XYZ file of C-alpha atoms in Angstrom:
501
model
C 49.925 -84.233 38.060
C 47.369 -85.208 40.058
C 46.820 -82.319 42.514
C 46.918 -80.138 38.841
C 44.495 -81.743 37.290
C 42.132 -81.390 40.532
C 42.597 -77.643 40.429
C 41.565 -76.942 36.964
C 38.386 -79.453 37.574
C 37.616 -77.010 40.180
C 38.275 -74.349 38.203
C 36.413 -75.377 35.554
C 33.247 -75.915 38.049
C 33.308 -72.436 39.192
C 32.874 -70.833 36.085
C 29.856 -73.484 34.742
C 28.154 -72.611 38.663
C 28.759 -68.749 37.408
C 27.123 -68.866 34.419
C 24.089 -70.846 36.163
C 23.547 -68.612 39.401
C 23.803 -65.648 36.615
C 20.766 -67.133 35.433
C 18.847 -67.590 38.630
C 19.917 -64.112 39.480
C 18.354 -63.021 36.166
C 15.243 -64.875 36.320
C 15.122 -63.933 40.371
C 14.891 -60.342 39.367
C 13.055 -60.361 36.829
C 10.211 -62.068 39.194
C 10.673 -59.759 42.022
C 10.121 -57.113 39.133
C 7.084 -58.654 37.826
C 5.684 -58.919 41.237
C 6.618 -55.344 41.898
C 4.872 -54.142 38.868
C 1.432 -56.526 39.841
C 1.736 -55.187 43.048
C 1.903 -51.336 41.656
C -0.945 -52.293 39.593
C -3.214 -53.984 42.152
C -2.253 -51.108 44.179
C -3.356 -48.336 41.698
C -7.023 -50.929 40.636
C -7.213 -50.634 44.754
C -7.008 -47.046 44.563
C -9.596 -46.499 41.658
C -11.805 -48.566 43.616
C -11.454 -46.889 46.758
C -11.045 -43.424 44.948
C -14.767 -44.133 43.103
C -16.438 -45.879 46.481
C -15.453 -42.760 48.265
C -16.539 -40.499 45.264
C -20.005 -42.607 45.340
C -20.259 -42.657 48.872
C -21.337 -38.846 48.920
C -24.631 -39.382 47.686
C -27.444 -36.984 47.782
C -29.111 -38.114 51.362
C -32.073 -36.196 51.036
C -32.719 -37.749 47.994
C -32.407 -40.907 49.736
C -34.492 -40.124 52.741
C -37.309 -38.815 50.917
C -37.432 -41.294 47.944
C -34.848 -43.686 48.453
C -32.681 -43.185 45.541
C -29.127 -42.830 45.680
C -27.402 -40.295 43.147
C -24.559 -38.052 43.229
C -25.811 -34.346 42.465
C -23.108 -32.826 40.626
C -24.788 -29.631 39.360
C -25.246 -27.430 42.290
C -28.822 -26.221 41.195
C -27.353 -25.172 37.640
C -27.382 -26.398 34.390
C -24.196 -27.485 33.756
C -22.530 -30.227 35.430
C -19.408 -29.886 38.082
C -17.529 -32.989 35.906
C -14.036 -31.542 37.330
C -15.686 -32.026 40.578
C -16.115 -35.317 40.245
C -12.100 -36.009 38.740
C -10.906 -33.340 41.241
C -13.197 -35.791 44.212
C -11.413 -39.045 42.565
C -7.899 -37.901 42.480
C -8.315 -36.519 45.860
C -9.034 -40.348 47.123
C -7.135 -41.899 45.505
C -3.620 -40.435 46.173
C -3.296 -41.677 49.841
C -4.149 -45.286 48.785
C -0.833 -44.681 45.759
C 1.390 -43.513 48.779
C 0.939 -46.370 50.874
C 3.658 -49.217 50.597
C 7.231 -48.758 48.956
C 5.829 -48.052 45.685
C 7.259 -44.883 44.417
C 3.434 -44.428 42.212
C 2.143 -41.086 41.150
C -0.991 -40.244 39.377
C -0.464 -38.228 36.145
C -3.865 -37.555 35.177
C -7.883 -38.652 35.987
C -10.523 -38.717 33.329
C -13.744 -39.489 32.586
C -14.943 -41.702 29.710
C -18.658 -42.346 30.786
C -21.292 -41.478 33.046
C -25.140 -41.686 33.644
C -27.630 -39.695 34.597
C -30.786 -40.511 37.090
C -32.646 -39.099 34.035
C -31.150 -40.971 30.982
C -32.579 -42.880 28.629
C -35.917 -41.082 29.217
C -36.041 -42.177 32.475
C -34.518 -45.779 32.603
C -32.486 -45.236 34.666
C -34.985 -43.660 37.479
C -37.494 -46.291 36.678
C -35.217 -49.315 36.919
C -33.480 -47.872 40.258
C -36.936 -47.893 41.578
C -38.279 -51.217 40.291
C -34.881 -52.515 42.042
C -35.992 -50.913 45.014
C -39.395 -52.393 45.114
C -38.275 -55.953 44.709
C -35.812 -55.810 47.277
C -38.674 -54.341 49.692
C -41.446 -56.726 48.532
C -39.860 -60.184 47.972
C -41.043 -62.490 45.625
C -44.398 -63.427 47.678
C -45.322 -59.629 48.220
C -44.626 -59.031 44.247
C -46.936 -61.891 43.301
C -49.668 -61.067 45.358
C -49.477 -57.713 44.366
C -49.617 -58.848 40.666
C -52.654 -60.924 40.535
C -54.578 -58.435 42.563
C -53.761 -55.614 39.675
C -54.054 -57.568 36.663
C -57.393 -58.768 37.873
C -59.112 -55.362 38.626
C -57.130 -54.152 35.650
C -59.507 -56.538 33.439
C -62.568 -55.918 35.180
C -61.749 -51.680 35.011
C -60.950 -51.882 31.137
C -64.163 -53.966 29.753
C -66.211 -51.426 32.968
C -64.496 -48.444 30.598
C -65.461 -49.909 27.411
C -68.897 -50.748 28.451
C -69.122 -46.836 29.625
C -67.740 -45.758 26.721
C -69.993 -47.636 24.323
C -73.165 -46.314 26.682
C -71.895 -42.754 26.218
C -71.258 -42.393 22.412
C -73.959 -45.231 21.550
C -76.220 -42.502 20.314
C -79.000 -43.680 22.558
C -79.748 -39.662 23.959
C -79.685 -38.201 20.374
C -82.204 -40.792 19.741
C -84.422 -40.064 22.428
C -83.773 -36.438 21.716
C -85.403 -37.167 18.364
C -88.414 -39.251 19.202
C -89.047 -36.560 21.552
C -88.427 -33.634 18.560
C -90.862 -35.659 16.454
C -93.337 -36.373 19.229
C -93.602 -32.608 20.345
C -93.905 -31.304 16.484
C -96.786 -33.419 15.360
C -98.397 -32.023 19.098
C -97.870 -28.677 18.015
C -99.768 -29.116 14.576
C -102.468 -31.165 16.501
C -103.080 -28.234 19.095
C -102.686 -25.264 16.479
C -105.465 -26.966 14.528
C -107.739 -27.630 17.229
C -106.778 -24.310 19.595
C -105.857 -21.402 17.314
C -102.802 -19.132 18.658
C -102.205 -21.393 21.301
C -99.054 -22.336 22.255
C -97.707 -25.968 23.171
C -95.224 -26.407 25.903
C -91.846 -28.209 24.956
C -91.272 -28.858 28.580
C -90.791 -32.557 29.282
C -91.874 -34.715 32.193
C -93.579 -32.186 34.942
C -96.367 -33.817 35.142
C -98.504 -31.989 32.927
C -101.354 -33.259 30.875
C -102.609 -32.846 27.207
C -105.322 -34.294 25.319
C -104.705 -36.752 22.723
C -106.248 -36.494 19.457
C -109.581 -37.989 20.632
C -109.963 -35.075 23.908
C -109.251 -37.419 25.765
C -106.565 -36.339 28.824
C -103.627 -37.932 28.928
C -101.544 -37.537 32.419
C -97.936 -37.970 31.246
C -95.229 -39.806 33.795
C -93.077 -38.052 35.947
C -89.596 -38.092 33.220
C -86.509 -37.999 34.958
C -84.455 -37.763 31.290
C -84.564 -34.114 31.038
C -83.417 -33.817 34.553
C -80.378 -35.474 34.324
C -79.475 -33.718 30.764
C -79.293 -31.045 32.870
C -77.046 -32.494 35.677
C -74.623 -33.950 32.587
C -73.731 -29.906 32.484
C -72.778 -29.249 35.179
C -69.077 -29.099 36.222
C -67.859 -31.542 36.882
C -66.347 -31.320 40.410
C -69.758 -29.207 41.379
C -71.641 -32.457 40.790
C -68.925 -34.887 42.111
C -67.419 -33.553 45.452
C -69.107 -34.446 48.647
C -70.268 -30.737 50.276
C -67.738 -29.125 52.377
C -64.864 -31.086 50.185
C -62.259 -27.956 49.734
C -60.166 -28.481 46.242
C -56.482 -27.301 46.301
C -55.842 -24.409 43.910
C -51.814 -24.853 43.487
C -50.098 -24.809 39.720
C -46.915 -25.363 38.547
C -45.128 -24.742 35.112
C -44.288 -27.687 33.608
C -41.451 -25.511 31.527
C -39.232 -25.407 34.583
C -39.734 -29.593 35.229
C -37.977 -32.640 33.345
C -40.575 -33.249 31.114
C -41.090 -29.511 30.010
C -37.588 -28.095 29.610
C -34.824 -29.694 27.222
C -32.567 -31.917 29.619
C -28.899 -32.723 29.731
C -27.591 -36.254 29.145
C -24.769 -38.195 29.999
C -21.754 -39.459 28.547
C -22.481 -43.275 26.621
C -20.594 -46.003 28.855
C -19.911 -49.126 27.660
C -23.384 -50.970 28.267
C -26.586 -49.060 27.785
C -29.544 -50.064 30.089
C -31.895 -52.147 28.444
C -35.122 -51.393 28.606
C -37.853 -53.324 31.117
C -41.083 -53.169 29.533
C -42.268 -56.297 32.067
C -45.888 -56.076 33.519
C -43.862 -56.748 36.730
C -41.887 -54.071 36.610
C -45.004 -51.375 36.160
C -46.976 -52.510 38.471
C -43.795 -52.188 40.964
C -43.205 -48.729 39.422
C -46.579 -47.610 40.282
C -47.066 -49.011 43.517
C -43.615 -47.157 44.489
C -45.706 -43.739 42.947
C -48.594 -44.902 45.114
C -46.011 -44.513 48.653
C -44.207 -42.019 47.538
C -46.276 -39.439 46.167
C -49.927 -37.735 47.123
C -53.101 -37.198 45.685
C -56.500 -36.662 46.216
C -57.464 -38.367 49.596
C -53.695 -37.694 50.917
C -52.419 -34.915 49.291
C -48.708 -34.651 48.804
C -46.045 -31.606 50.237
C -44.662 -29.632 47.433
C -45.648 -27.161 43.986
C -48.655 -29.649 43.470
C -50.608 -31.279 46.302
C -52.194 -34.132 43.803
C -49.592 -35.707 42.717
C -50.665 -38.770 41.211
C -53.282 -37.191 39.198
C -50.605 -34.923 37.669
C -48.984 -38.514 36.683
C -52.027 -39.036 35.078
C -52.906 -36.284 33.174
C -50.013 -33.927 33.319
C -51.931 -30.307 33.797
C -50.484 -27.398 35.160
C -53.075 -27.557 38.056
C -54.099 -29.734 40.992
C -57.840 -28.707 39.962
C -57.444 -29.514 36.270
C -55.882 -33.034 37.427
C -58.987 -33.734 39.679
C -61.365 -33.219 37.086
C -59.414 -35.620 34.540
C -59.685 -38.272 36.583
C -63.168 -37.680 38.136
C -64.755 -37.490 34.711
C -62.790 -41.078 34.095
C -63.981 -42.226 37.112
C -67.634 -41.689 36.261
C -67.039 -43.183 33.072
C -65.902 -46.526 34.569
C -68.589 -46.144 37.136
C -71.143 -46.076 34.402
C -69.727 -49.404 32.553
C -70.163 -51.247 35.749
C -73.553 -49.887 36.571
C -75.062 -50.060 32.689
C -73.674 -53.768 32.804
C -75.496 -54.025 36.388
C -79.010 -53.160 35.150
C -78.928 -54.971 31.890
C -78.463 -57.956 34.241
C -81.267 -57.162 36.684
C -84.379 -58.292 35.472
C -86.556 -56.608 37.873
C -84.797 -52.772 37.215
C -85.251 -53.804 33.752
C -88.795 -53.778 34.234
C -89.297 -50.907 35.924
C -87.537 -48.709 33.639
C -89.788 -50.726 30.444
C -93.150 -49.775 32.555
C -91.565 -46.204 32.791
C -91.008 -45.974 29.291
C -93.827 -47.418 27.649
C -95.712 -44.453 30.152
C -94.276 -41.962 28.930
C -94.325 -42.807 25.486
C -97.775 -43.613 26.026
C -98.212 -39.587 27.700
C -96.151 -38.120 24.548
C -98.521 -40.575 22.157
C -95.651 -42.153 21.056
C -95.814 -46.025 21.935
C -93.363 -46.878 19.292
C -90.803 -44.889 20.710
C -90.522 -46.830 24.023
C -87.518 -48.848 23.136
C -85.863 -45.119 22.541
C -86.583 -43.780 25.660
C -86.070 -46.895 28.017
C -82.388 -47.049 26.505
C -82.326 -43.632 27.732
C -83.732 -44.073 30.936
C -81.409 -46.623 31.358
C -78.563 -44.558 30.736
C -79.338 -42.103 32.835
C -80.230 -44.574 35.482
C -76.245 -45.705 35.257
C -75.344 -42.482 35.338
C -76.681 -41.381 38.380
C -75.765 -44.258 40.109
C -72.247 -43.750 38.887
C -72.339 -39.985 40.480
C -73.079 -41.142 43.614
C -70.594 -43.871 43.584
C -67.651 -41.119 42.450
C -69.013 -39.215 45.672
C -69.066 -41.885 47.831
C -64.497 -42.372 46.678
C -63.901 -38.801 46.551
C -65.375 -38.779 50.126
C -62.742 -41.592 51.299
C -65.405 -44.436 51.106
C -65.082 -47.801 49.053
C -67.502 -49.305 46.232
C -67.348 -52.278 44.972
C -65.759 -52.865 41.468
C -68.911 -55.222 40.066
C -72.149 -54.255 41.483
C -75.479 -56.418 42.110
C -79.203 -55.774 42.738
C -78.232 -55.547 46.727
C -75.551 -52.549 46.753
C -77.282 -50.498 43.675
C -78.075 -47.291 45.664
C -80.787 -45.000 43.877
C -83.514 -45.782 42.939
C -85.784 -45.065 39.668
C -88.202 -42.713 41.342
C -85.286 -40.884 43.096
C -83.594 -40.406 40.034
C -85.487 -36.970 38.885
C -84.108 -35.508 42.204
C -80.259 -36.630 42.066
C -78.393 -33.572 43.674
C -81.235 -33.703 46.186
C -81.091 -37.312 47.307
C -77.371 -37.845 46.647
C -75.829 -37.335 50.021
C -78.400 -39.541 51.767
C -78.822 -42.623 49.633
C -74.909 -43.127 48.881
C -73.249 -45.451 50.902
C -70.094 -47.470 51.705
C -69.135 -51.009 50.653
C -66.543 -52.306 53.091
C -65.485 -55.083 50.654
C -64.811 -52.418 47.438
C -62.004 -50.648 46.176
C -61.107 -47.143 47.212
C -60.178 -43.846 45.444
C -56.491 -44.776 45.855
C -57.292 -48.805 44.352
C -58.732 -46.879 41.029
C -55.852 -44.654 40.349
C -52.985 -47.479 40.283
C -55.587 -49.022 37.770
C -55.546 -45.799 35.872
C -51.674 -45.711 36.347
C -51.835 -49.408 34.729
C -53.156 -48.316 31.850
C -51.260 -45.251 30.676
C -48.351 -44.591 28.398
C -45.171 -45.475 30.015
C -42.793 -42.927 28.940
C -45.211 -40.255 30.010
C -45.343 -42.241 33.532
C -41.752 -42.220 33.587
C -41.746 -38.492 33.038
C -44.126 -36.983 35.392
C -43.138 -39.125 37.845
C -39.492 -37.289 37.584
C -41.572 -34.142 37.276
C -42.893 -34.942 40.885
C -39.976 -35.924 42.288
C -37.800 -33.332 41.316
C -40.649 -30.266 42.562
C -41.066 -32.243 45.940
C -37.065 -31.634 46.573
C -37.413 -28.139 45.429
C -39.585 -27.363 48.597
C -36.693 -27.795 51.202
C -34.885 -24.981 52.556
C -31.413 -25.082 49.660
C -32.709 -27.175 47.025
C -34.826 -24.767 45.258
C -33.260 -24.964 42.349
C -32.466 -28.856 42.614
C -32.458 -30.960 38.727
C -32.560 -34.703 38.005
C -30.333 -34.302 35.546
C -27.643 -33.341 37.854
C -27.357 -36.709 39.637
C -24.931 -38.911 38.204
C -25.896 -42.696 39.276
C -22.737 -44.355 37.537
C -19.311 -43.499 36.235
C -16.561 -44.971 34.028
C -13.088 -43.316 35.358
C -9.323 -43.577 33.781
C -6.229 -42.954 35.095
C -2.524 -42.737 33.958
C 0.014 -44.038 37.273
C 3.601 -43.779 36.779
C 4.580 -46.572 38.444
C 8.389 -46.712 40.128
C 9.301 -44.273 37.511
C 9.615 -46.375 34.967
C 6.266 -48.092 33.404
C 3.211 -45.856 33.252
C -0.110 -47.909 34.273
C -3.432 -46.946 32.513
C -6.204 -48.342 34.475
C -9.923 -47.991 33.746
C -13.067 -48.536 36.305
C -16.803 -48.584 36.803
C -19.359 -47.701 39.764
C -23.143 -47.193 39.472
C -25.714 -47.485 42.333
């Protein structure tokens, strides 16, 4: 009874142990299956990463070399973009990484559901690769420094333009040009009644005389106004460019360039770029314009050799450009130098004694507030063309002047184009022709910066040998992929991932 009773205790054990190891077995497999099916899925995550890295890792190299931006060109030189290309480019990679282990995993199908373009966002994306750029090469002491050196000329070079602006539409030569109207009417009647059929002479300032209304003669100061009226009508670059300075004559059409022709855009991703509308960040912007592309006293390789100007002003010629910003030049010149002689007493007297003579010559005497304004005026003015000379010629003038670097002086001023190559001269301490345009480039409209400076970069590439026909809007600088893995032949795996530069 015993030895029975011992047998089915046994028995009874077995089948209790059976049902447990069932379990164990159960939840065993079910483990190993879960970790098979993480493993296929880290496997196929490795292989989008891989597959995009790889895609990514064909970036356009001249495009890097030249400007240092990295983007995928994708259109060939057309206008529509090779998107199978890029799914064709992903599946390709991808498929060795899938074959690698025991996994038995095989891609159904590769899609796209977002990309962006170097151009996007009207030009976010270009101008935030680039500020990126510029940080990373600066560092946080460069970037500072650079920043209180802009945004303190930037100050001085907007209340210089308002000052020139102010002098220029002040009124003060319409005023002079009546006093003078007035002065050489009431002459006329005086003469015809005491001369009949003669005939008075309009000219002003040759040193001519005339007899007042008492006979006596009056010899009438040498007036430099009329003079430089007629300098003020001259072209521009005629009066401005040092002799022997040759002017490029190359145009583009802006129709064939980003900010001309309708452009293509990208597919939304899940996070838009937010604009950067920091100071920082344009200053950076412009200073990476300022390395990358030429103007004036270092013209540029490409459809347009000044570059920068074109950022500017955006005209379909290098010429065009160059007169844009040498008639803004001259303006801001003539703000500092108006500001300059209001300050120095002893110009300020010689331009009173010069006024009150010849309003004294004209018999005018009231009218010598009138014309010293105007004398003053043109004073500034042709202190400010030889200043524009003096940058245009590769020189440096300083951004506030004094009484010891003004340059021309009142009795010179009659004979301008004569003197101006002799008494113009260097200030080692000032700002140069490149220093004025990033102040120029400081002040401008940002989208348009944004734009031209695409326009530029894009007609530079178009000069090598192959990428005539190169677009901006054919790089792609980030991708959203998704894929469909069978894994095992069983579960099918839908995976999604993201690259940019």
């Amino acid at each position: 009874m015993a030895g029975r009773n011992r047998k089915k205790s046994q028995g009874s054990i077995t089948v209790f142990m059976a049902l447990i190891l069932s379990l164990v077995v159960s939840l065993i497999c079910t483990g190993i299956e879960s970790v098979r099916m993480a493993a296929a899925r880290t496997q196929i995550l490795a292989g989008m990463d891989i597959g995009l890295y790889s895609l990514f890792a064909q970036y356009d190299q001249a495009l890097l070399k030249e400007y240092d931006l990295f983007a995928l060109d994708v259109s060939n030189g057309t206008e529509a973009l090779d998107l199978a290309f890029l799914c064709d480019e992903l599946e390709k990679y991808m498929k060795p990484v899938l074959k690698q282990n025991s996994q038995k995993l095989k891609l159904q199908q590769c899609g796209l559901t977002g990309y962006r373009l170097l151009t996007d966002q009207k030009g976010e994306v270009f101008f935030q690769q680039i500020t990126e750029y510029m940080k990373e090469t600066l560092g946080s002491h460069g970037i500072q420094l650079l920043l209180d050196k802009m945004q303190e000329r930037n100050e001085k070079t907007r209340k210089a333009e308002e000052e020139g602006n102010k002098a220029e539409n002040g009124g003060t030569l319409e005023s002079y040009d009546h006093e003078m109207s007035s002065a050489a009417r009431e002459s006329e009647e005086e003469q015809k009644k005491q001369e009949a059929n003669s005939e008075f002479s309009e000219e002003l300032g040759d040193g001519s005389q005339k007899e007042d209304n008492t006979g006596t003669q009056v010899v009438q100061a040498d007036n430099p106004i009329p003079s430089i009226r007629r300098i003020r009508w001259m072209g521009i670059l005629d009066l401005l460019l040092p002799p022997g300075q040759q002017v490029s004559d190359k145009e583009v059409s802006k129709r064939k360039l980003v900010s001309g022709r309708e452009i293509q855009s990208g597919m939304p991703m899940r996070e838009n770029l937010k604009e950067d509308t920091s100071t920082t960040s344009q200053i950076l912007y412009q200073q990476y314009l300022m390395e990358k592309l030429g103007n004036y006293s270092d013209p540029g390789k490409g459809g347009l050799s000044y570059q920068i100007e074109y950022v500017l002003y955006g005209r379909d010629s290098d010429r065009e450009n160059l007169k844009a910003v040498a008639r803004k030049l001259l303006l801001i010149r003539e703000g500092v130098n108006a500001a300059c002689l209001a300050a120095d007493p002893v110009r300020q007297g010689q331009a009173s004694a010069l006024a009150a003579s010849i309003a004294s010559g004209f018999l005018i005497p009231p009218a010598a507030p009138v014309i010293e304004a105007a004398l003053i005026l043109c004073w500034a003015f042709g202190e400010s063309v030889l200043d524009v000379r003096e940058l245009l010629a590769g020189g440096k003038v300083p951004l506030i002047k004094s009484g010891e670097n003004w340059q021309l002086s009142l009795e010179n001023l009659p004979h301008l184009l004569d003197v101006a190559e002799t008494e113009r001269k260097e200030s080692p301490g000032g700002m140069n022709y490149e220093d004025y345009l990033q102040i120029l480039l400081l002040s401008m409209n940002r989208e348009n910066k944004k734009m031209r400076g695409m326009d530029m970069v894009e007609l530079v590439m178009r000069t090598s040998a192959g990428w005539e026909s190169f677009r901006l809007d054919g790089c792609v600088t980030a991708l959203e992929a998704s894929a469909d893995v069978k894994a095992n032949t069983k579960k099918v795996f839908s995976v999604a991932r993201e690259y940019s530069y």
